[in-house]
Coordinates of C-alpha atoms in Angstrom, one line a residue:
X1 CA -30.2 0.5 11.6
X2 CA -26.9 1.9 11.0
X3 CA -24.1 2.7 13.1
X4 CA -23.9 6.6 13.8
X5 CA -20.5 7.7 12.7
X6 CA -19.0 10.8 13.7
X7 CA -17.2 13.0 11.2
X8 CA -13.5 13.1 11.5
X9 CA -12.5 16.4 13.1
X10 CA -8.7 18.1 12.1
X11 CA -8.0 20.0 15.3
X12 CA -4.9 21.3 14.0
X13 CA -7.1 23.0 11.2
X14 CA -9.8 24.4 13.7
X15 CA -7.1 25.6 16.3
X16 CA -7.5 29.3 15.9
X17 CA -11.2 29.3 16.3
X18 CA -11.2 27.3 19.3
X19 CA -8.3 29.7 20.8
X20 CA -10.6 32.4 20.3
X21 CA -14.0 30.9 21.5
X22 CA -12.1 29.3 24.2
X23 CA -10.6 32.7 25.5
X24 CA -14.1 34.3 25.1
X25 CA -15.4 31.5 27.0
X26 CA -12.6 32.0 29.9
X27 CA -13.5 36.1 29.9
X28 CA -17.1 35.5 30.3
X29 CA -16.3 33.3 33.7
X30 CA -13.5 36.7 34.5
X31 CA -16.8 39.1 34.8
X32 CA -18.6 36.7 36.7
X33 CA -15.3 36.0 39.2
X34 CA -13.5 38.6 39.6
X35 CA -13.5 42.0 41.2
X36 CA -14.6 45.1 38.9
X37 CA -11.1 46.7 39.8
X38 CA -9.0 44.0 38.4
X39 CA -10.9 42.8 35.5
X40 CA -9.7 45.4 32.9
X41 CA -6.4 44.6 32.8
X42 CA -6.8 40.8 32.8
X43 CA -9.1 41.1 30.2
X44 CA -7.3 43.0 28.0
X45 CA -4.2 40.6 28.6
X46 CA -6.2 37.5 27.8
X47 CA -7.7 39.0 24.5
X48 CA -4.2 40.4 23.0
X49 CA -2.4 36.5 24.1
X50 CA -5.4 34.6 22.6
X51 CA -5.4 36.7 19.6
X52 CA -1.5 36.2 19.2
X53 CA -2.1 32.8 19.7
X54 CA -4.6 32.2 17.2
X55 CA -2.3 34.2 14.7
X56 CA 0.3 31.7 15.5
X57 CA -1.8 28.6 15.0
X58 CA -2.7 30.0 11.6
X59 CA 1.0 30.7 10.5
X60 CA 1.6 27.0 11.6
X61 CA -1.1 25.4 10.0
X62 CA -0.2 27.6 6.6
X63 CA 0.4 24.2 4.5
X64 CA -3.1 22.4 5.7
X65 CA -5.4 21.9 3.0
X66 CA -8.5 20.0 3.8
X67 CA -12.1 19.9 4.4
X68 CA -13.0 19.1 8.2
X69 CA -16.3 18.5 10.2
X70 CA -18.3 16.9 8.0
X71 CA -17.6 19.2 5.0
X72 CA -18.8 22.2 7.2
X73 CA -15.3 23.8 7.3
X74 CA -12.5 23.9 4.4
X75 CA -9.1 25.3 5.0
X76 CA -7.4 26.6 2.5
X77 CA -5.2 29.2 0.9
X78 CA -7.7 31.7 0.8
X79 CA -9.0 30.6 4.1
X80 CA -5.7 31.1 5.9
X81 CA -4.9 34.0 4.5
X82 CA -7.8 36.1 5.6
X83 CA -8.0 34.4 8.8
X84 CA -4.5 35.5 9.4
X85 CA -5.8 39.1 8.0
X86 CA -8.7 39.1 10.7
X87 CA -6.2 38.4 13.3
X88 CA -3.5 40.9 12.7
X89 CA -6.6 43.5 12.0
X90 CA -8.2 42.2 15.0
X91 CA -4.9 43.0 17.2
X92 CA -4.8 46.4 16.3
X93 CA -8.2 46.9 17.2
X94 CA -7.7 45.8 20.3
X95 CA -4.8 47.8 21.0
X96 CA -7.5 50.8 20.2
X97 CA -10.2 49.5 22.4
X98 CA -7.3 48.6 25.5
X99 CA -6.3 52.4 25.3
X100 CA -9.7 53.7 26.2
X101 CA -12.6 53.4 28.5
X102 CA -15.9 53.6 27.1
X103 CA -17.3 56.9 28.2
X104 CA -20.1 59.2 27.6
X105 CA -19.2 60.6 24.4
X106 CA -19.7 57.9 22.2
X107 CA -16.2 57.3 22.2
X108 CA -13.2 56.0 24.4
X109 CA -11.4 58.5 26.7
X110 CA -7.6 57.7 27.1
X111 CA -6.6 56.4 30.7
X112 CA -3.2 57.3 29.5
X113 CA -3.5 61.2 29.2
X114 CA -6.4 63.5 28.6
X115 CA -5.4 67.3 27.4
X116 CA -8.4 68.7 27.9
X117 CA -10.8 68.7 30.7
X118 CA -10.5 68.9 34.5
X119 CA -8.9 66.5 36.8
X120 CA -12.2 65.4 37.9
X121 CA -13.0 64.6 34.7
X122 CA -9.8 62.5 34.3
X123 CA -10.5 60.9 37.6
X124 CA -14.0 60.0 36.6
X125 CA -12.9 58.6 33.2
X126 CA -10.1 56.6 35.0
X127 CA -12.8 55.1 37.4
X128 CA -14.8 53.7 34.4
X129 CA -12.0 51.3 33.0
X130 CA -14.5 50.7 29.7
X131 CA -16.7 48.0 30.5
X132 CA -14.3 44.8 30.1
X133 CA -17.2 43.0 28.5
X134 CA -16.4 44.2 25.5
X135 CA -13.1 41.9 25.1
X136 CA -14.9 38.6 25.4
X137 CA -17.8 40.1 22.9
X138 CA -14.7 41.4 20.4
X139 CA -13.2 37.6 20.6
X140 CA -16.3 35.9 20.0
X141 CA -17.0 38.4 16.8
X142 CA -13.5 37.5 15.8
X143 CA -13.9 34.1 16.4
X144 CA -17.3 34.1 14.3
X145 CA -15.4 36.0 11.5
X146 CA -13.1 33.0 11.3
X147 CA -15.3 30.7 10.9
X148 CA -17.4 33.0 8.5
X149 CA -14.3 33.0 5.9
X150 CA -13.7 29.0 6.8
X151 CA -17.7 27.7 6.0
X152 CA -17.9 25.4 3.4
X153 CA -21.5 25.0 3.8
X154 CA -24.6 27.7 3.4
X155 CA -25.8 26.6 7.2
X156 CA -22.3 26.8 8.9
X157 CA -21.7 30.1 7.4
X158 CA -25.1 31.4 8.6
X159 CA -24.3 30.4 12.1
X160 CA -21.0 32.2 11.6
X161 CA -22.8 35.1 10.5
X162 CA -24.8 35.3 13.8
X163 CA -21.9 34.7 15.6
X164 CA -20.2 37.9 14.4
X165 CA -23.0 40.0 14.3
X166 CA -24.9 39.7 17.8
X167 CA -21.3 40.9 19.8
X168 CA -21.2 43.8 17.2
X169 CA -24.9 44.4 17.6
X170 CA -24.0 44.8 21.5
X171 CA -20.5 46.5 21.0
X172 CA -22.5 49.5 19.3
X173 CA -24.4 50.7 21.8
X174 CA -21.6 50.5 24.7
X175 CA -20.9 54.7 24.3
X176 CA -22.3 56.3 27.4
X177 CA -22.1 59.9 26.8
X178 CA -24.1 60.5 23.8
X179 CA -25.8 56.9 25.0
X180 CA -29.2 57.9 23.0
X181 CA -27.1 58.2 19.7
X182 CA -25.1 55.2 20.2
X183 CA -28.1 52.9 21.5
X184 CA -30.0 54.0 18.4
X185 CA -27.3 53.0 16.0
X186 CA -27.2 49.7 17.9
X187 CA -31.1 49.6 17.3
X188 CA -31.0 50.5 13.4
X189 CA -27.7 47.9 13.2
X190 CA -29.5 44.9 14.5
X191 CA -33.0 45.3 13.2
X192 CA -31.5 45.8 9.6
X193 CA -29.0 43.0 10.5
X194 CA -32.0 40.6 11.5
X195 CA -33.6 41.3 7.9
X196 CA -30.5 40.6 6.1
X197 CA -29.9 37.5 8.4
X198 CA -33.7 36.2 7.2
X199 CA -32.8 36.7 3.6
X200 CA -30.0 35.0 3.9
X201 CA -31.6 31.9 5.4
X202 CA -34.6 31.9 3.4
X203 CA -31.9 31.8 0.1
X204 CA -30.5 28.9 1.8
X205 CA -33.4 27.0 2.0
X206 CA -34.2 27.8 -1.5
X207 CA -30.5 26.9 -2.8
X208 CA -31.3 23.5 -0.5
X209 CA -34.4 22.8 -2.8
X210 CA -32.3 23.6 -6.1
X211 CA -28.9 21.6 -5.2
X212 CA -30.7 18.9 -2.8
X213 CA -27.4 20.1 -0.1
X214 CA -26.0 23.0 1.4
X215 CA -22.2 22.3 1.1
X216 CA -20.7 24.5 -1.6
X217 CA -19.5 21.6 -3.7
X218 CA -23.0 20.0 -3.8
X219 CA -24.3 23.4 -5.0
X220 CA -21.5 23.9 -7.7
X221 CA -22.5 20.1 -9.0
X222 CA -26.4 21.3 -9.1
X223 CA -25.6 24.3 -10.9
X224 CA -23.8 22.8 -14.1
X225 CA -26.8 20.1 -14.3
X226 CA -29.2 22.0 -16.7
X227 CA -32.6 20.4 -15.9
X228 CA -32.7 21.3 -12.4
X229 CA -35.0 24.4 -11.6
X230 CA -33.3 27.5 -12.3
X231 CA -36.1 29.7 -10.5
X232 CA -35.2 28.4 -7.1
X233 CA -31.4 28.5 -8.4
X234 CA -31.4 32.5 -8.8
X235 CA -34.0 33.3 -6.4
X236 CA -31.7 31.7 -3.3
X237 CA -28.5 33.2 -4.8
X238 CA -30.2 36.8 -5.1
X239 CA -31.7 35.9 -1.2
X240 CA -28.3 34.7 0.0
X241 CA -26.2 37.5 -1.7
X242 CA -28.4 40.3 -0.4
X243 CA -27.5 39.1 3.0
X244 CA -23.7 39.0 2.1
X245 CA -23.9 42.6 0.3
X246 CA -25.5 44.0 3.8
X247 CA -22.2 43.0 5.6
X248 CA -20.2 44.4 2.8
X249 CA -22.0 47.5 3.2
X250 CA -22.6 47.7 -0.7
X251 CA -25.5 49.5 -2.3
X252 CA -28.5 49.7 -1.8
X253 CA -27.8 47.4 1.3
X254 CA -25.7 50.5 2.8
X255 CA -28.0 52.9 4.5
X256 CA -27.1 51.6 8.0
X257 CA -23.6 52.0 7.6
X258 CA -23.3 56.1 8.2
X259 CA -25.6 56.0 11.2
X260 CA -23.7 53.0 12.9
X261 CA -20.6 54.3 11.8
X262 CA -21.5 57.6 13.8
X263 CA -22.7 56.4 16.8
X264 CA -20.8 53.6 18.0
X265 CA -17.9 54.1 19.8
X266 CA -15.1 55.0 17.7
X267 CA -12.8 51.9 18.0
X268 CA -15.7 49.6 17.3
X269 CA -16.5 51.5 14.5
X270 CA -12.9 50.8 13.4
X271 CA -12.9 47.2 14.0
X272 CA -16.0 47.0 12.2
X273 CA -14.6 49.0 9.2
X274 CA -11.4 46.6 9.0
X275 CA -12.5 43.4 10.1
X276 CA -16.3 42.7 9.1
X277 CA -15.0 44.0 5.7
X278 CA -13.0 41.3 5.6
X279 CA -15.2 38.5 6.6
X280 CA -18.0 39.8 4.3
X281 CA -15.7 39.6 1.3
X282 CA -14.2 36.5 2.2
X283 CA -17.6 34.9 2.4
X284 CA -18.5 36.3 -0.7
X285 CA -15.5 35.3 -2.4
X286 CA -16.0 31.6 -1.5
X287 CA -19.5 31.5 -2.4
X288 CA -19.1 32.9 -6.0
X289 CA -15.7 31.3 -6.6
X290 CA -16.7 28.0 -5.6
X291 CA -20.5 27.7 -5.6
X292 CA -21.5 29.8 -8.8
X293 CA -19.0 30.2 -10.9
X294 CA -21.0 28.2 -13.8
X295 CA -23.4 31.2 -13.6
X296 CA -21.3 33.7 -13.7
X297 CA -22.7 35.3 -17.0
X298 CA -26.0 35.7 -15.2
X299 CA -24.8 37.1 -12.2
X300 CA -21.8 39.2 -13.0
X301 CA -23.9 42.2 -14.9
X302 CA -26.2 42.4 -11.8
X303 CA -23.3 43.0 -9.2
X304 CA -21.4 44.8 -11.6
X305 CA -24.8 47.3 -11.3
X306 CA -24.3 47.1 -7.7
X307 CA -20.6 47.7 -7.5
X308 CA -20.9 51.1 -10.0
X309 CA -24.2 52.0 -7.9
X310 CA -21.7 51.2 -4.8
X311 CA -19.1 53.7 -6.0
X312 CA -21.3 56.5 -6.9
X313 CA -23.1 56.5 -3.8
X314 CA -20.1 56.3 -1.7
X315 CA -18.3 59.3 -3.8
X316 CA -20.6 61.3 -4.1
X317 CA -22.4 61.5 -1.1
X318 CA -19.1 61.4 0.9
X319 CA -18.8 65.0 -0.7
X320 CA -21.9 66.4 1.4
X321 CA -20.8 65.1 4.6
X322 CA -20.0 67.2 7.9
X323 CA -19.0 64.7 10.3
X324 CA -15.7 63.1 10.1
X325 CA -17.0 59.5 10.9
X326 CA -19.6 59.8 8.4
X327 CA -17.3 61.1 6.0
X328 CA -15.0 57.6 6.4
X329 CA -18.0 55.9 6.5
X330 CA -19.3 57.0 2.9
X331 CA -15.2 56.4 2.0
X332 CA -16.0 52.6 3.2
X333 CA -18.8 52.1 1.3
X334 CA -17.2 53.4 -1.9
X335 CA -14.0 51.2 -1.3
X336 CA -16.5 47.9 -0.8
X337 CA -17.5 49.4 -4.5
X338 CA -13.7 48.7 -5.9
X339 CA -13.5 45.8 -3.9
X340 CA -16.4 44.5 -5.8
X341 CA -14.9 45.0 -8.9
X342 CA -12.2 42.8 -8.1
X343 CA -14.5 40.2 -7.0
X344 CA -16.3 40.2 -10.0
X345 CA -12.9 39.7 -11.9
X346 CA -13.6 35.9 -11.3
X347 CA -10.2 34.8 -11.8
X348 CA -7.1 34.1 -9.9
X349 CA -5.7 37.6 -10.1
X350 CA -9.3 38.7 -9.0
X351 CA -8.8 36.8 -5.7
X352 CA -5.4 37.9 -5.0
X353 CA -5.7 41.5 -5.5
X354 CA -9.5 41.4 -3.5
X355 CA -7.5 39.8 -0.5
X356 CA -4.5 42.3 -0.7
X357 CA -7.1 45.6 -0.9
X358 CA -9.0 44.2 2.2
X359 CA -5.3 44.2 4.0
X360 CA -4.3 47.3 2.9
X361 CA -7.4 49.1 3.3
X362 CA -7.7 47.6 6.9
X363 CA -4.6 48.9 8.1
X364 CA -5.6 52.3 6.9
X365 CA -8.8 52.8 8.1
X366 CA -7.7 51.4 11.5
X367 CA -5.2 54.4 11.5
X368 CA -7.9 57.1 10.6
X369 CA -10.0 56.1 13.3
X370 CA -7.4 55.8 15.5
X371 CA -6.5 59.4 14.9
X372 CA -10.3 60.4 15.4
X373 CA -10.3 59.4 18.9
X374 CA -7.4 61.5 19.8
X375 CA -8.8 64.8 18.5
X376 CA -11.1 65.8 21.4
X377 CA -12.3 68.9 23.6
X378 CA -14.0 68.8 26.6
X379 CA -17.7 67.1 25.4
X380 CA -15.6 64.4 23.5
X381 CA -14.5 63.7 20.3
X382 CA -14.6 66.6 17.9
X383 CA -15.7 65.1 14.6
X384 CA -17.9 68.2 12.7
X385 CA -15.2 68.7 10.4
X386 CA -15.5 72.6 10.8
X387 CA -13.8 71.6 14.3
X388 CA -10.6 70.3 12.3
X389 CA -9.8 73.6 10.9
X390 CA -6.2 74.7 11.5
X391 CA -5.5 71.5 13.2
X392 CA -2.1 71.4 11.3
X393 CA -0.9 74.2 13.4
X394 CA -1.8 72.9 16.6
X395 CA -0.9 69.2 16.1
X396 CA 1.5 69.1 13.1
X397 CA 2.3 65.5 13.6
X398 CA -1.2 64.0 13.9
X399 CA -2.2 66.4 11.0
X400 CA 0.4 65.0 8.9
X401 CA -0.2 61.7 9.7
X402 CA -4.0 61.9 8.9
X403 CA -2.8 64.0 5.8
X404 CA -1.2 60.7 4.2
X405 CA -4.0 58.1 5.3
X406 CA -6.6 60.5 3.4
X407 CA -4.0 60.5 0.2
X408 CA -3.9 56.8 0.7
X409 CA -7.6 56.4 0.6
X410 CA -7.5 59.0 -2.5
X411 CA -4.8 56.5 -4.2
X412 CA -2.2 58.8 -4.5
X413 CA 1.0 56.5 -5.6
X414 CA 3.4 55.4 -2.9
X415 CA 0.7 54.5 -0.9
X416 CA -1.3 51.5 -0.3
X417 CA -4.3 52.9 -1.6
X418 CA -2.8 53.3 -5.2
X419 CA -1.4 49.8 -5.5
X420 CA -4.6 48.0 -3.9
X421 CA -6.6 50.0 -6.7
X422 CA -4.1 49.3 -9.4
X423 CA -4.5 45.6 -8.6
X424 CA -8.2 45.2 -8.5
X425 CA -8.8 47.3 -11.7
X426 CA -5.8 45.4 -13.6
X427 CA -7.6 42.2 -12.9
X428 CA -10.8 43.5 -13.6
X429 CA -9.7 44.4 -17.3
X430 CA -8.1 41.0 -17.3
X431 CA -11.6 39.3 -16.6
X432 CA -13.5 41.2 -18.9
X433 CA -14.6 44.1 -16.7
X434 CA -13.4 46.8 -18.3
X435 CA -16.4 49.1 -18.1
X436 CA -16.2 48.6 -14.3
X437 CA -12.5 49.7 -14.2
X438 CA -14.0 53.5 -16.2
X439 CA -16.4 54.0 -13.6
X440 CA -13.9 52.9 -10.6
X441 CA -11.5 55.7 -11.9
X442 CA -14.2 58.1 -12.6
X443 CA -15.5 57.5 -8.7
X444 CA -11.7 57.6 -7.3
X445 CA -11.5 61.0 -8.9
X446 CA -14.7 62.5 -7.3
X447 CA -14.0 60.7 -4.0
X448 CA -10.3 62.5 -3.9
X449 CA -12.3 65.8 -3.4
X450 CA -13.5 65.3 0.2
X451 CA -10.0 63.9 1.3
X452 CA -8.5 67.1 -0.2
X453 CA -11.2 69.1 1.3
X454 CA -10.2 67.9 4.9
X455 CA -6.8 68.4 4.0
X456 CA -6.8 71.9 2.8
X457 CA -8.9 72.7 6.1
X458 CA -6.6 71.4 8.5
X459 CA -3.1 73.2 6.8
X460 CA -4.4 76.3 5.1
X461 CA -6.9 77.5 7.8
X462 CA -6.1 79.6 10.7
X463 CA -7.1 77.7 14.5
X464 CA -10.1 79.1 15.7
X465 CA -11.2 78.9 19.6
X466 CA -13.0 75.7 18.8
X467 CA -10.6 74.2 17.5
X468 CA -9.6 71.2 19.5
X469 CA -6.4 69.9 20.8
X470 CA -5.2 66.2 20.3
X471 CA -4.8 64.0 22.8
X472 CA -1.2 62.4 23.7
X473 CA -1.7 58.7 22.7
X474 CA -0.8 55.9 25.3
X475 CA 1.3 53.4 24.4
X476 CA -1.4 51.1 23.2
X477 CA -2.8 53.9 21.0
X478 CA 0.9 54.7 19.7
X479 CA 1.5 51.1 18.5
X480 CA -2.0 51.0 17.0
X481 CA -1.0 54.3 15.1
X482 CA 2.5 52.9 14.0
X483 CA 1.5 49.6 12.8
X484 CA -1.1 51.2 10.6
X485 CA 0.7 53.9 9.1
X486 CA 3.7 52.0 8.5
X487 CA 1.4 48.9 7.0
X488 CA -0.1 52.2 4.6
X489 CA 3.4 53.4 3.2
X490 CA 5.1 49.6 3.1
X491 CA 2.3 48.4 0.8
X492 CA 2.5 51.3 -1.2
X493 CA 6.5 51.1 -1.6
X494 CA 7.4 47.6 -1.1
X495 CA 4.3 45.6 -1.9
X496 CA 5.4 42.5 -3.5
X497 CA 5.9 40.4 -0.7
X498 CA 2.2 40.8 0.6
X499 CA 1.3 40.5 -3.4
X500 CA 3.3 37.1 -3.5
X501 CA 1.6 35.8 -0.4
X502 CA -2.0 36.3 -1.7
X503 CA -1.0 34.8 -5.4
X504 CA 0.3 31.8 -3.5
X505 CA -2.7 31.4 -1.4
X506 CA -5.4 32.2 -4.4
X507 CA -6.8 28.7 -4.8
X508 CA -9.8 27.5 -3.0
X509 CA -10.6 23.5 -2.4
X510 CA -13.8 22.0 -3.4

């Protein structure tokens, strides 16, 4: 019997994930050991410090290119870039979460200032510091996302998928005012996510039968061997793709998105809209570019059809929405379609432009949901579009910021939305996917209508009695909004530094 040999482990390459998982475990111990009134500040500080420490670890590991833990984890250019993006976006999300306490309105209420409601309401909101258990859950989700984009075998990818998903299911149910809506959203997300995970795992089993292994390099080598079973290959790829397309909110696997975005606490929705999309597309890029590039001519038309369907569903149904969070949900679905156009370029520019798009969209959507958390009345967030009429007269600063973000979503020049769409469409044309670009341009024009309708409503309508006030943001929310808006402007005006960074990082290792 041979001696058992443990795989070599590069702890420097794994340090960002170890920091987040370690901090999350410490956060659980804090929940059990400290009195309730002290937990919130300590948990928030721990979450922010550990995220910053993990980001520093990613920066220090920028020159590492390795496959470690017996081939389970690959640390390369896309891994480090996407991990850095996840940590930056996660840090901004934590600022939004930290400013608010989970309260009864399906959202967080500002502990710093509330401009509506009685002093009793303010005291009650302050006495509910927001369930500090949300912070270790967020760290577990972020740690799972870091592992998800680094996974170099399908089983590790499945484990990472569950690690990032389970905390999100729980956090979607943490709203306390409209508890039934929040818990209904969490249950839908959990049930549909479980089915998607089951499809993914069954696909892994079929690919193992096809390739004789689950490492992405083994699958790549098997794909180029013509005598292997093509039935197992295509069935396995289809089932694995279903699991990833669900997480990325691509049609027809998008149906959970509007309900979950509407029912979840808004800062949690912001975390999902920004970070989960980065993780899902990071894993999709790795699988398609590393393992299945040899059958690109077979899956490109199918995924191209899904991209077109996603763009059409997101653009058309966004026009019919009357709730701001559902409007942003369908906007997220449409943007997932644009991202898939970049993925299907299947060239270096496609990889680089998709990573650029993920960062640009992440900052914009965090700023958008940050503003949504501030538009409130005595009953909580005022998300119905009719309530936003005349908001520009009552709060011109925040209406102006929201207008700028909506113009970025519409792809207006001098915003990150224009630059990112131009990048992915250019890469797609170079990759021979001009037909997808045509649909992308048409749906972008359709999607501009609901954005401009909100802008017209805010600025050209008279404020009524039902027009809510805008809460004065605290320091953390102000920081999050500033980062999101400045990033949206900077990536539209001077995108070259990030474009250069994505080009340098656009190389997978096998």
